[in-house]
Coordinates of C-alpha atoms in Angstrom, one line a residue:
Chain A
M1 CA 43.6 -14.8 10.7
G2 CA 44.6 -11.7 9.1
T3 CA 40.8 -11.4 7.7
R4 CA 39.6 -9.4 10.2
A5 CA 42.2 -6.3 10.2
K6 CA 41.1 -5.6 6.7
E7 CA 37.6 -5.2 7.5
P8 CA 36.4 -1.6 8.1
M9 CA 36.9 -0.9 11.5
A10 CA 33.9 1.9 11.2
V11 CA 29.7 1.8 11.0
R12 CA 28.5 2.6 7.4
I13 CA 25.3 4.3 7.0
V14 CA 23.5 4.7 3.5
L15 CA 21.1 7.4 3.2
L16 CA 18.2 5.1 1.2
G17 CA 15.9 8.2 1.1
T18 CA 15.6 11.3 2.9
A19 CA 12.3 12.8 2.0
A20 CA 9.6 12.7 4.9
G21 CA 6.0 11.3 3.8
G22 CA 5.1 11.4 -0.2
G23 CA 9.2 11.7 -1.1
F24 CA 9.8 14.6 -3.6
P25 CA 8.4 15.3 -5.6
Q26 CA 5.2 14.5 -4.3
W27 CA 2.6 12.2 -7.2
N28 CA -0.5 15.1 -5.9
C29 CA 1.4 18.0 -5.7
A30 CA 2.1 20.8 -8.1
C31 CA 4.0 23.1 -5.6
A32 CA 7.2 25.1 -6.7
L33 CA 9.4 22.7 -5.6
C34 CA 7.7 19.3 -6.4
A35 CA 7.3 21.1 -10.1
A36 CA 11.4 22.0 -10.2
A37 CA 12.2 18.5 -9.2
R38 CA 9.7 17.3 -12.0
R39 CA 11.7 19.3 -14.5
G40 CA 14.7 17.7 -13.5
E41 CA 16.2 21.3 -11.6
L42 CA 16.1 19.5 -8.1
P43 CA 17.0 16.2 -7.3
S44 CA 14.4 14.0 -6.3
R45 CA 14.4 12.1 -3.3
T46 CA 12.7 8.7 -1.6
Q47 CA 11.1 7.9 1.7
E48 CA 13.3 8.3 4.3
C49 CA 14.7 5.3 5.2
A50 CA 18.6 4.0 6.2
A51 CA 20.6 0.9 6.4
V52 CA 23.5 0.4 9.0
S53 CA 26.3 -2.0 9.7
G54 CA 29.5 -2.9 12.1
N55 CA 30.3 -4.7 9.2
G56 CA 29.9 -4.4 5.7
R57 CA 27.8 -8.2 5.7
D58 CA 25.1 -8.2 8.3
W59 CA 23.2 -4.8 7.4
W60 CA 19.7 -3.3 9.6
L61 CA 16.9 -1.1 8.1
L62 CA 16.5 2.2 9.5
N63 CA 12.8 2.5 9.1
A64 CA 11.3 0.3 6.2
S65 CA 9.6 3.3 3.6
P66 CA 7.9 2.9 1.1
D67 CA 10.3 3.2 -1.9
L68 CA 12.1 0.2 0.4
R69 CA 12.0 -2.3 -2.9
A70 CA 13.6 0.9 -5.4
Q71 CA 16.0 2.0 -2.2
L72 CA 17.3 -2.1 -1.7
T73 CA 17.7 -2.8 -5.5
G74 CA 19.7 0.3 -5.9
T75 CA 22.3 -0.2 -3.0
P76 CA 24.9 -2.8 -4.4
A77 CA 25.9 -3.5 -0.9
L78 CA 22.2 -5.1 0.1
W79 CA 22.0 -7.0 -3.1
P80 CA 21.6 -10.9 -2.6
G81 CA 23.5 -13.4 -3.3
P82 CA 25.5 -16.2 -3.5
G83 CA 22.8 -18.5 -2.9
P84 CA 19.7 -17.8 -4.9
R85 CA 17.5 -16.5 -1.6
D86 CA 20.9 -15.4 1.1
T87 CA 20.8 -11.5 1.7
P88 CA 22.8 -9.9 3.8
L89 CA 19.5 -7.9 5.0
R90 CA 19.1 -8.7 9.2
G91 CA 16.2 -6.5 10.3
V92 CA 14.6 -3.3 11.0
L93 CA 14.8 -0.5 13.6
L94 CA 11.4 1.0 14.2
T95 CA 11.3 4.6 15.1
D96 CA 7.5 5.0 14.8
A97 CA 4.2 3.6 13.2
E98 CA 4.1 6.7 10.4
A99 CA 2.8 4.6 7.2
D100 CA 5.8 6.5 5.7
H101 CA 8.0 4.2 8.5
V102 CA 6.3 1.2 8.0
T103 CA 4.8 0.0 4.7
G104 CA 8.2 -0.9 3.9
M105 CA 7.7 -4.3 5.8
S106 CA 5.2 -5.6 3.2
E107 CA 8.1 -5.4 0.8
L108 CA 10.4 -7.9 2.8
R109 CA 7.5 -10.5 3.3
G110 CA 8.9 -14.3 3.2
A111 CA 12.4 -13.1 4.1
A112 CA 13.6 -15.6 6.5
G113 CA 14.4 -14.6 10.4
L114 CA 14.2 -10.6 10.2
T115 CA 14.0 -9.1 13.6
V116 CA 11.6 -5.9 13.9
Y117 CA 12.3 -3.4 16.6
A118 CA 9.8 -1.3 18.1
A119 CA 8.2 0.4 21.3
P120 CA 5.3 -0.9 22.7
P121 CA 3.0 1.1 21.7
V122 CA 4.1 0.8 17.6
R123 CA 4.6 -3.1 18.3
S124 CA 1.1 -2.7 19.6
V125 CA -0.5 -0.6 16.1
L126 CA 1.2 -2.6 13.9
A127 CA -0.6 -6.2 15.1
P128 CA -2.6 -6.7 12.4
A129 CA 0.9 -6.1 10.4
R130 CA 2.3 -8.4 11.9
A131 CA -0.4 -11.4 12.2
A132 CA -0.2 -10.6 7.9
L133 CA 3.6 -10.7 7.9
G134 CA 3.5 -13.7 9.7
R135 CA 1.8 -15.6 7.8
Y136 CA 5.2 -15.2 5.0
A137 CA 7.6 -16.5 7.2
A138 CA 8.7 -16.2 11.0
W139 CA 10.2 -12.8 12.2
E140 CA 10.9 -11.5 15.8
W141 CA 9.0 -8.5 17.2
P142 CA 11.3 -7.6 20.5
D143 CA 11.0 -4.4 22.6
S144 CA 13.1 -1.6 21.4
L145 CA 12.6 0.0 25.0
A146 CA 14.0 -2.9 26.6
D147 CA 16.3 -2.6 29.5
G148 CA 19.8 -2.7 28.7
G149 CA 19.6 -1.7 24.9
F150 CA 20.2 -4.7 22.3
V151 CA 23.1 -6.3 20.5
L152 CA 22.8 -6.5 16.5
S153 CA 25.0 -8.8 14.7
G154 CA 27.7 -6.6 13.1
G155 CA 28.9 -5.3 16.7
L156 CA 26.7 -2.7 16.6
V157 CA 25.4 -2.2 20.7
V158 CA 21.8 0.2 20.3
T159 CA 19.7 2.2 22.6
A160 CA 15.7 3.8 21.7
H161 CA 14.9 6.4 23.0
Q162 CA 11.6 8.5 23.5
V163 CA 11.4 11.2 21.2
G164 CA 8.3 12.1 20.8
G165 CA 4.5 11.1 21.8
K166 CA 2.6 11.5 18.1
I167 CA -0.1 8.9 17.2
P168 CA -0.2 8.5 13.3
K169 CA -3.1 10.1 11.5
Y170 CA -4.7 6.4 11.0
V171 CA -5.2 5.2 14.1
P172 CA -8.7 6.7 15.7
S173 CA -9.1 8.8 18.1
G174 CA -9.3 7.0 21.6
A175 CA -8.0 3.7 20.6
S176 CA -5.0 4.4 21.9
E177 CA -3.1 5.8 24.7
P178 CA 0.0 8.6 25.1
G179 CA 3.1 7.1 25.2
P180 CA 6.5 6.3 23.6
W181 CA 5.2 6.4 20.0
V182 CA 8.3 7.9 18.7
T183 CA 11.8 7.2 19.4
A184 CA 15.2 7.7 18.1
Y185 CA 18.2 5.3 18.1
R186 CA 21.9 5.4 19.3
V187 CA 24.1 2.8 17.3
E188 CA 26.9 2.2 18.9
D189 CA 29.5 0.1 16.9
L190 CA 31.4 -2.1 19.7
A191 CA 35.4 -2.3 17.1
S192 CA 35.9 1.5 16.6
G193 CA 33.4 3.3 18.8
G194 CA 31.7 5.3 16.3
V195 CA 28.4 6.7 17.8
L196 CA 25.2 7.3 15.0
V197 CA 22.0 8.7 16.4
Y198 CA 19.0 8.1 14.1
A199 CA 16.2 10.7 15.2
P200 CA 14.3 11.0 11.7
C201 CA 11.4 12.4 13.6
V202 CA 11.5 14.7 17.0
G203 CA 8.3 16.0 18.3
A204 CA 10.2 18.3 20.4
W205 CA 13.7 18.9 21.6
S206 CA 15.1 17.9 25.1
P207 CA 17.7 16.9 27.1
V208 CA 18.0 13.1 26.3
L209 CA 18.8 14.4 22.4
D210 CA 21.3 16.5 23.7
G211 CA 23.1 14.0 25.7
L212 CA 22.6 12.0 22.2
C213 CA 23.9 14.5 20.4
A214 CA 27.3 15.3 22.7
T215 CA 28.7 11.5 22.6
A216 CA 27.5 11.2 18.8
D217 CA 30.0 10.9 16.0
C218 CA 27.2 11.4 13.8
V219 CA 23.4 12.4 14.1
L220 CA 20.7 11.9 11.6
L221 CA 18.2 14.3 12.0
D222 CA 14.4 15.2 11.2
G223 CA 14.7 18.2 9.2
T224 CA 11.1 17.7 7.7
F225 CA 10.1 22.1 8.2
F226 CA 12.4 24.5 8.0
A227 CA 9.3 26.5 9.3
A228 CA 6.4 26.3 11.7
D229 CA 4.0 28.0 8.8
E230 CA 5.3 26.4 5.7
M231 CA 3.2 24.0 4.4
G232 CA 0.0 27.1 5.3
T233 CA 2.6 28.9 2.2
A234 CA 3.2 26.4 -0.4
V235 CA 0.1 24.0 -0.6
R236 CA -2.5 25.8 1.9
K237 CA -3.3 27.1 5.1
G238 CA -5.1 25.1 7.6
A239 CA -3.1 22.4 6.0
G240 CA -2.7 21.0 10.0
Q241 CA 1.4 21.0 9.7
A242 CA 1.7 21.8 13.7
A243 CA 0.0 18.8 14.2
M244 CA 2.1 16.5 12.3
G245 CA 4.8 16.2 15.0
H246 CA 7.6 17.2 13.8
L247 CA 10.1 20.1 15.3
P248 CA 10.3 22.6 12.7
V249 CA 14.4 23.5 11.9
T250 CA 14.4 27.9 12.8
G251 CA 12.8 29.1 15.3
P252 CA 13.0 29.5 18.8
G253 CA 13.6 26.3 20.4
G254 CA 14.0 24.9 16.6
S255 CA 16.9 21.9 15.4
L256 CA 18.9 24.2 14.2
E257 CA 19.8 26.5 17.4
A258 CA 20.3 22.7 19.2
L259 CA 22.5 21.6 17.0
A260 CA 24.6 24.2 17.4
R261 CA 25.8 23.0 20.5
H262 CA 26.7 20.3 18.4
P263 CA 29.7 20.5 17.0
G264 CA 31.8 17.9 17.2
A265 CA 29.2 15.7 15.4
R266 CA 28.6 15.9 12.0
R267 CA 25.2 16.4 11.5
V268 CA 22.7 16.1 8.7
Y269 CA 19.2 16.4 7.9
T270 CA 16.7 14.1 6.5
H271 CA 12.9 13.5 6.3
L272 CA 12.3 16.2 4.0
N273 CA 9.1 18.0 3.4
N274 CA 8.6 19.1 0.1
T275 CA 7.6 22.3 1.4
N276 CA 10.9 22.7 2.8
P277 CA 13.5 25.3 1.1
L278 CA 16.1 23.3 1.6
L279 CA 15.4 20.4 -0.9
D280 CA 17.2 23.7 -3.0
P281 CA 20.8 24.2 -2.8
R282 CA 20.9 27.2 -4.0
S283 CA 18.5 28.4 -1.4
P284 CA 19.2 31.0 1.2
E285 CA 17.9 29.1 3.6
H286 CA 20.7 26.1 2.5
A287 CA 22.9 28.3 2.5
R288 CA 21.9 29.0 6.7
V289 CA 22.1 26.0 7.8
A290 CA 25.7 24.6 5.9
A291 CA 26.9 27.9 7.0
L292 CA 26.5 26.1 10.4
G293 CA 28.0 23.2 9.4
V294 CA 24.7 21.1 9.1
E295 CA 24.1 19.2 5.8
V296 CA 21.5 18.2 3.4
L297 CA 22.6 15.1 1.5
P298 CA 21.4 13.4 -1.6
D299 CA 19.6 9.9 -1.4
G300 CA 22.2 7.3 -1.6
T301 CA 24.9 8.7 0.3
E302 CA 26.8 6.7 2.6
L303 CA 28.7 7.9 6.1
T304 CA 30.6 6.3 8.4
C305 CA 31.8 6.8 11.4
Chain B
M1 CA -16.8 24.2 -30.2
G2 CA -14.1 22.9 -32.4
T3 CA -11.9 21.5 -29.4
R4 CA -14.2 18.0 -29.2
A5 CA -12.9 16.5 -32.4
K6 CA -9.4 17.5 -31.1
E7 CA -9.4 14.6 -28.2
P8 CA -7.3 11.7 -29.0
M9 CA -10.8 8.9 -30.0
A10 CA -9.5 6.0 -28.3
V11 CA -9.1 4.3 -24.7
R12 CA -4.9 5.4 -23.7
I13 CA -3.3 2.8 -21.6
V14 CA -0.4 3.1 -20.1
L15 CA 1.9 0.2 -18.5
L16 CA 2.7 1.6 -15.7
G17 CA 4.5 -1.7 -14.1
T18 CA 4.9 -5.1 -15.4
A19 CA 6.2 -7.6 -13.3
A20 CA 4.6 -9.7 -10.5
G21 CA 5.0 -9.2 -6.5
G22 CA 8.6 -8.3 -6.0
G23 CA 9.2 -6.6 -9.0
F24 CA 12.2 -7.4 -11.3
P25 CA 15.1 -7.9 -9.8
Q26 CA 13.4 -9.2 -6.6
W27 CA 15.1 -7.3 -4.0
N28 CA 16.1 -10.6 -2.0
C29 CA 16.1 -12.9 -5.5
A30 CA 20.1 -13.7 -6.7
C31 CA 18.5 -16.1 -9.4
A32 CA 20.1 -15.6 -13.4
L33 CA 17.6 -13.5 -14.5
C34 CA 17.7 -11.5 -11.5
A35 CA 21.8 -10.9 -11.0
A36 CA 21.1 -10.1 -14.9
A37 CA 18.4 -7.2 -14.2
R38 CA 20.8 -6.2 -11.7
R39 CA 23.8 -6.3 -14.3
G40 CA 21.9 -3.9 -16.3
E41 CA 21.5 -6.6 -18.9
L42 CA 17.9 -6.8 -19.1
P43 CA 15.2 -3.9 -18.1
S44 CA 14.2 -3.8 -14.8
R45 CA 10.7 -4.2 -14.2
T46 CA 8.5 -2.6 -11.3
Q47 CA 5.1 -4.1 -9.9
E48 CA 2.2 -4.7 -12.5
C49 CA 0.1 -1.6 -12.3
A50 CA -1.5 0.3 -14.9
A51 CA -3.4 3.3 -15.8
V52 CA -6.3 3.9 -18.1
S53 CA -7.9 6.9 -19.7
G54 CA -10.8 7.9 -22.1
N55 CA -10.3 11.1 -22.5
G56 CA -6.3 11.3 -21.5
R57 CA -7.9 14.2 -18.6
D58 CA -9.8 11.5 -15.9
W59 CA -7.3 8.8 -15.8
W60 CA -7.8 5.4 -13.7
L61 CA -5.1 3.2 -12.1
L62 CA -5.6 -0.5 -12.8
N63 CA -4.8 -1.6 -9.5
A64 CA -2.1 0.1 -7.3
S65 CA 1.4 -1.7 -6.9
P66 CA 3.5 -0.8 -4.1
D67 CA 5.7 0.9 -6.8
L68 CA 3.0 3.3 -7.3
R69 CA 4.4 6.4 -5.8
A70 CA 7.4 6.1 -8.8
Q71 CA 5.9 4.9 -11.4
L72 CA 2.9 8.5 -10.9
T73 CA 5.9 9.8 -10.9
G74 CA 7.6 8.8 -14.2
T75 CA 4.6 9.0 -16.0
P76 CA 3.5 13.0 -17.4
A77 CA 0.0 11.8 -18.1
L78 CA -0.2 11.3 -14.4
W79 CA 1.5 14.9 -13.2
P80 CA -0.5 16.7 -10.8
G81 CA -1.7 20.8 -11.2
P82 CA -2.4 23.3 -12.2
G83 CA -3.3 23.8 -8.8
P84 CA -1.2 22.9 -6.3
R85 CA -3.6 19.5 -5.4
D86 CA -4.6 19.1 -8.2
T87 CA -4.6 15.3 -9.9
P88 CA -6.5 13.4 -13.1
L89 CA -6.4 10.9 -10.8
R90 CA -9.3 10.1 -10.1
G91 CA -9.4 6.4 -8.9
V92 CA -8.6 2.8 -8.6
L93 CA -10.1 -0.8 -10.1
L94 CA -8.5 -3.3 -8.1
T95 CA -8.9 -6.8 -9.7
D96 CA -7.7 -8.7 -6.6
A97 CA -6.8 -7.8 -2.8
E98 CA -2.8 -9.2 -3.5
A99 CA -0.2 -7.3 -1.4
D100 CA 1.3 -6.3 -4.9
H101 CA -2.2 -5.1 -5.9
V102 CA -3.3 -3.2 -3.1
T103 CA -0.6 -1.9 -1.3
G104 CA 0.0 1.3 -3.7
M105 CA -3.3 2.7 -2.2
S106 CA -1.1 4.0 1.1
E107 CA 1.0 6.7 -1.1
L108 CA -2.8 8.1 -2.7
R109 CA -4.2 8.3 1.2
G110 CA -5.6 11.8 1.7
A111 CA -5.9 12.1 -2.3
A112 CA -9.5 14.2 -2.5
G113 CA -12.6 11.6 -4.1
L114 CA -11.2 8.7 -4.9
T115 CA -13.4 5.8 -5.5
V116 CA -12.4 2.3 -5.8
Y117 CA -13.6 -0.2 -7.2
A118 CA -13.3 -3.9 -6.4
A119 CA -15.2 -7.1 -5.7
P120 CA -16.5 -8.2 -2.6
P121 CA -14.5 -10.5 -1.5
V122 CA -12.2 -7.8 -1.7
R123 CA -13.8 -4.9 -0.1
S124 CA -14.6 -7.4 3.1
V125 CA -10.9 -8.2 3.6
L126 CA -9.7 -4.6 2.8
A127 CA -12.0 -3.2 5.3
P128 CA -9.5 -2.4 7.5
A129 CA -7.4 -0.5 5.3
R130 CA -10.3 1.8 4.1
A131 CA -11.2 2.4 7.8
A132 CA -7.2 4.0 8.0
L133 CA -7.9 5.7 4.2
G134 CA -10.8 6.9 5.4
R135 CA -9.6 9.1 8.2
Y136 CA -7.2 10.9 5.4
A137 CA -9.9 11.5 3.1
A138 CA -13.5 10.2 2.0
W139 CA -13.4 7.8 -0.3
E140 CA -15.6 5.8 -2.4
W141 CA -15.7 2.0 -2.4
P142 CA -18.2 0.6 -5.1
D143 CA -18.9 -3.0 -6.0
S144 CA -17.0 -3.9 -8.6
L145 CA -19.7 -6.4 -9.6
A146 CA -22.9 -4.7 -9.0
D147 CA -24.9 -5.3 -11.9
G148 CA -24.7 -3.7 -15.0
G149 CA -21.6 -2.5 -14.6
F150 CA -20.4 1.0 -13.8
V151 CA -19.6 4.3 -16.1
L152 CA -16.2 6.3 -14.6
S153 CA -15.3 10.0 -15.9
G154 CA -13.7 10.4 -18.7
G155 CA -16.4 8.0 -20.9
L156 CA -15.6 4.8 -20.0
V157 CA -18.0 1.5 -19.7
V158 CA -16.6 -1.1 -17.2
T159 CA -18.0 -4.5 -16.3
A160 CA -16.0 -6.7 -13.4
H161 CA -16.0 -11.0 -13.8
Q162 CA -14.6 -13.3 -11.7
V163 CA -11.3 -15.2 -13.3
G164 CA -10.1 -16.9 -9.9
G165 CA -10.2 -17.7 -6.3
K166 CA -7.5 -17.6 -4.6
I167 CA -7.1 -16.0 -1.4
P168 CA -4.4 -13.8 -0.4
K169 CA -1.9 -15.6 1.9
Y170 CA -1.7 -12.5 4.4
V171 CA -5.8 -13.9 4.6
P172 CA -5.9 -16.5 8.2
S173 CA -7.0 -20.2 6.5
G174 CA -10.7 -20.3 7.6
A175 CA -11.2 -16.4 7.8
S176 CA -12.7 -16.3 4.3
E177 CA -15.0 -17.7 2.0
P178 CA -15.1 -19.0 -1.7
G179 CA -15.8 -15.7 -4.0
P180 CA -15.1 -13.8 -6.8
W181 CA -11.4 -12.8 -5.3
V182 CA -10.3 -12.5 -8.7
T183 CA -11.9 -10.4 -11.4
A184 CA -11.1 -9.0 -15.0
Y185 CA -12.0 -6.0 -16.2
R186 CA -13.8 -5.4 -19.7
V187 CA -13.1 -1.1 -20.6
E188 CA -15.1 0.3 -23.1
D189 CA -14.8 3.5 -24.7
L190 CA -17.9 5.4 -25.5
A191 CA -16.8 7.6 -27.7
S192 CA -14.5 4.9 -30.2
G193 CA -15.9 2.1 -29.1
G194 CA -11.7 0.7 -28.9
V195 CA -12.3 -2.0 -25.7
L196 CA -9.6 -3.1 -23.3
V197 CA -9.5 -6.4 -21.4
Y198 CA -7.5 -6.5 -18.0
A199 CA -6.7 -9.8 -16.5
P200 CA -3.2 -9.8 -15.1
C201 CA -4.7 -12.4 -12.3
V202 CA -5.6 -15.6 -13.7
G203 CA -6.5 -19.0 -12.1
A204 CA -8.0 -20.8 -14.8
W205 CA -9.3 -20.1 -18.3
S206 CA -13.0 -19.9 -18.6
P207 CA -15.1 -19.1 -21.9
V208 CA -15.9 -16.1 -19.8
L209 CA -12.4 -15.0 -20.9
D210 CA -12.7 -16.2 -24.4
G211 CA -16.1 -14.6 -24.6
L212 CA -14.0 -11.2 -23.6
C213 CA -11.3 -11.9 -25.4
A214 CA -13.3 -12.5 -28.7
T215 CA -15.1 -8.4 -28.5
A216 CA -11.4 -6.9 -27.2
D217 CA -9.2 -4.8 -29.2
C218 CA -6.5 -5.1 -26.4
V219 CA -6.1 -7.8 -23.7
L220 CA -3.8 -7.6 -20.7
L221 CA -3.2 -10.9 -19.4
D222 CA -1.5 -12.3 -16.6
G223 CA 1.5 -13.8 -18.2
T224 CA 3.3 -14.3 -14.5
F225 CA 4.6 -18.0 -15.2
F226 CA 5.7 -19.5 -18.4
A227 CA 5.9 -22.8 -17.1
A228 CA 4.3 -24.2 -14.6
D229 CA 7.3 -25.6 -12.5
E230 CA 9.5 -22.6 -13.2
M231 CA 9.8 -21.5 -9.7
G232 CA 11.4 -25.3 -8.5
T233 CA 14.0 -24.9 -11.2
A234 CA 15.2 -21.3 -10.5
V235 CA 14.6 -20.9 -6.9
R236 CA 13.8 -23.9 -5.0
K237 CA 11.7 -26.7 -5.2
G238 CA 8.4 -26.9 -3.2
A239 CA 8.3 -23.4 -3.7
G240 CA 4.6 -23.4 -3.7
Q241 CA 3.8 -22.2 -7.2
A242 CA 0.9 -24.1 -8.0
A243 CA -0.5 -22.7 -5.1
M244 CA -0.1 -19.1 -6.1
G245 CA -3.0 -19.5 -8.5
H246 CA -1.6 -17.9 -11.7
L247 CA -2.1 -20.5 -14.5
P248 CA 1.3 -20.4 -17.1
V249 CA 1.4 -19.4 -20.7
T250 CA 2.1 -23.1 -21.9
G251 CA 1.1 -26.0 -21.0
P252 CA -2.3 -27.7 -21.5
G253 CA -4.7 -25.2 -21.1
G254 CA -1.9 -22.8 -20.6
S255 CA -2.8 -19.1 -22.0
L256 CA -0.8 -18.9 -24.5
E257 CA -3.2 -21.3 -26.9
A258 CA -6.0 -19.6 -25.2
L259 CA -4.9 -16.1 -26.9
A260 CA -3.8 -17.9 -30.1
R261 CA -7.5 -18.1 -30.9
H262 CA -7.8 -13.8 -30.4
P263 CA -5.6 -12.9 -33.5
G264 CA -8.2 -10.0 -34.0
A265 CA -6.5 -8.6 -30.4
R266 CA -3.6 -6.8 -29.1
R267 CA -2.5 -9.4 -26.6
V268 CA 0.5 -8.2 -24.4
Y269 CA 1.9 -10.7 -21.5
T270 CA 1.9 -8.9 -18.3
H271 CA 2.7 -9.4 -14.5
L272 CA 5.8 -11.3 -15.0
N273 CA 7.4 -13.3 -12.6
N274 CA 10.9 -13.1 -11.7
T275 CA 11.4 -16.5 -13.1
N276 CA 10.0 -16.0 -16.2
P277 CA 12.0 -16.6 -19.3
L278 CA 9.9 -14.1 -21.2
L279 CA 11.7 -11.4 -19.0
D280 CA 14.5 -12.0 -21.6
P281 CA 14.0 -10.8 -25.2
R282 CA 16.5 -13.3 -26.5
S283 CA 15.2 -16.2 -24.7
P284 CA 13.3 -19.0 -27.4
E285 CA 10.3 -18.9 -24.5
H286 CA 10.1 -15.1 -25.8
A287 CA 10.4 -15.9 -29.8
R288 CA 8.1 -18.6 -29.3
V289 CA 5.4 -16.6 -27.8
A290 CA 6.4 -13.3 -30.6
A291 CA 5.9 -16.0 -33.1
L292 CA 2.1 -16.6 -32.2
G293 CA 2.0 -12.3 -32.6
V294 CA 1.3 -12.2 -28.4
E295 CA 3.4 -9.0 -26.9
V296 CA 5.8 -8.2 -24.0
L297 CA 6.4 -5.1 -23.7
P298 CA 8.5 -2.9 -21.2
D299 CA 7.4 -0.7 -18.5
G300 CA 6.1 3.1 -19.4
T301 CA 4.5 1.5 -22.8
E302 CA 2.0 3.1 -23.7
L303 CA -1.2 1.6 -25.8
T304 CA -4.2 2.5 -27.3
C305 CA -7.3 0.9 -28.7

């Protein structure tokens, strides 16, 4: 059969959304950047979410943003058909249990046979949501951190790696224990050998991340905050940025100096907060990142690796 | 002060979204209507939600759809400012606890001092969500059915009325009791006397609804299904339409013959399911409704009454 050779021999990755929780502009934020987005001077961004496929027919979501319905509707590769309820969507890989990464699963309710991978603390805190979704359709919820990783339809081999321990704010104090609340995924395409590292939430850099980046063809990395104090500058003092669990791009130990050690991979910042000057492609901050070969891309961009 | 006379002396209503749960097109539906929407031949619609104001400065949401972020971002009257976190949004009036009417509240988390009106069964089933949202900001959750109704900032007097008893599918069987699960709102502007009746979910027609329509200037009514069997025709047999709690437009006792008794009000169908032929303005079904003076309007329409 000659058809197999015609298939794209690469991982396809669609950046469905690239903003942090709240999106860009954020509905209740009148900061300078959000105001510029409302005037149409900067591109709007939906909340962070991506889709990955090894064969172009079976697609897996990387997180499930609250904007998922619009993101799926705007992406022809993810459209349903040919049967009235056929869909190329096979499941979701969750990196954490934050509201901006899990709320979109509600939009998928009733879809047949999805599989949702998540780390044990995430599966645990989502128990009520799992029960509710289970009343619409039977889904599988395997442990993303199980030994040996897992294989996805379409020929992708995946491993999960803890990169943070931040517990979502909606979880009552004392109700949960420390653990692998935040993970990154390494996605390798068996056919091409291409490797994606997906880490939209990173609490602190670690040797684990250096090891992942060293073997990656493409890295999607947490670019939430450019500087450690930008929320206090843009919105109000005491905005609690440090407690939000995102390593800034700049500063000692920031992610930019870490990424500079891995020039062999395509490196893309995602999960951009509405206060981040990287949202403005004309800013000196954007130029500084671009000079190191690190990218900030618009929603809808498709990458291959 | 001459400024008061310049204010619009009418209720302003913005149709933020007009589709039923899943929106139009629905992400996993390849039916003829959804396919036409994907080809750009029919206007897309976000999930049902509206906003109302008596003074153009204080706005109240009627339900909180999963598409709320995009709906707020697309509606200049609801934009924030002048302070970095000022917003004209004061709260939400929930008609029920269905996922497509409550999920958007997650997007409002952290907004200061919102008030969410809901009937007792809705408040009860949302207890976990109320606790979670309470960890971001203090909100009030009054009983929408409390005797005498309630007054909203902007000069609106509101009463709630039971119009159905359908319990959301995500609620475990046996976990909840019959009660006023589904309500309609009558919103009267003190200054102009204009009356909006908002009833996007109606299980069965009743004398209560006739009474509400008789005094209304504008009625937003449940137009989910045109016919009692359309889901079986468009998607698959046994799709469970009858259990979904929406009185069809047509058929014996349908909503269209009821609305025909109230020609004095502007009458608009909303909450349209993706199987409803009213989504196509060229359809004979649309012409039949229009001939009786009942409207189907696009997302973003602003009405006054």
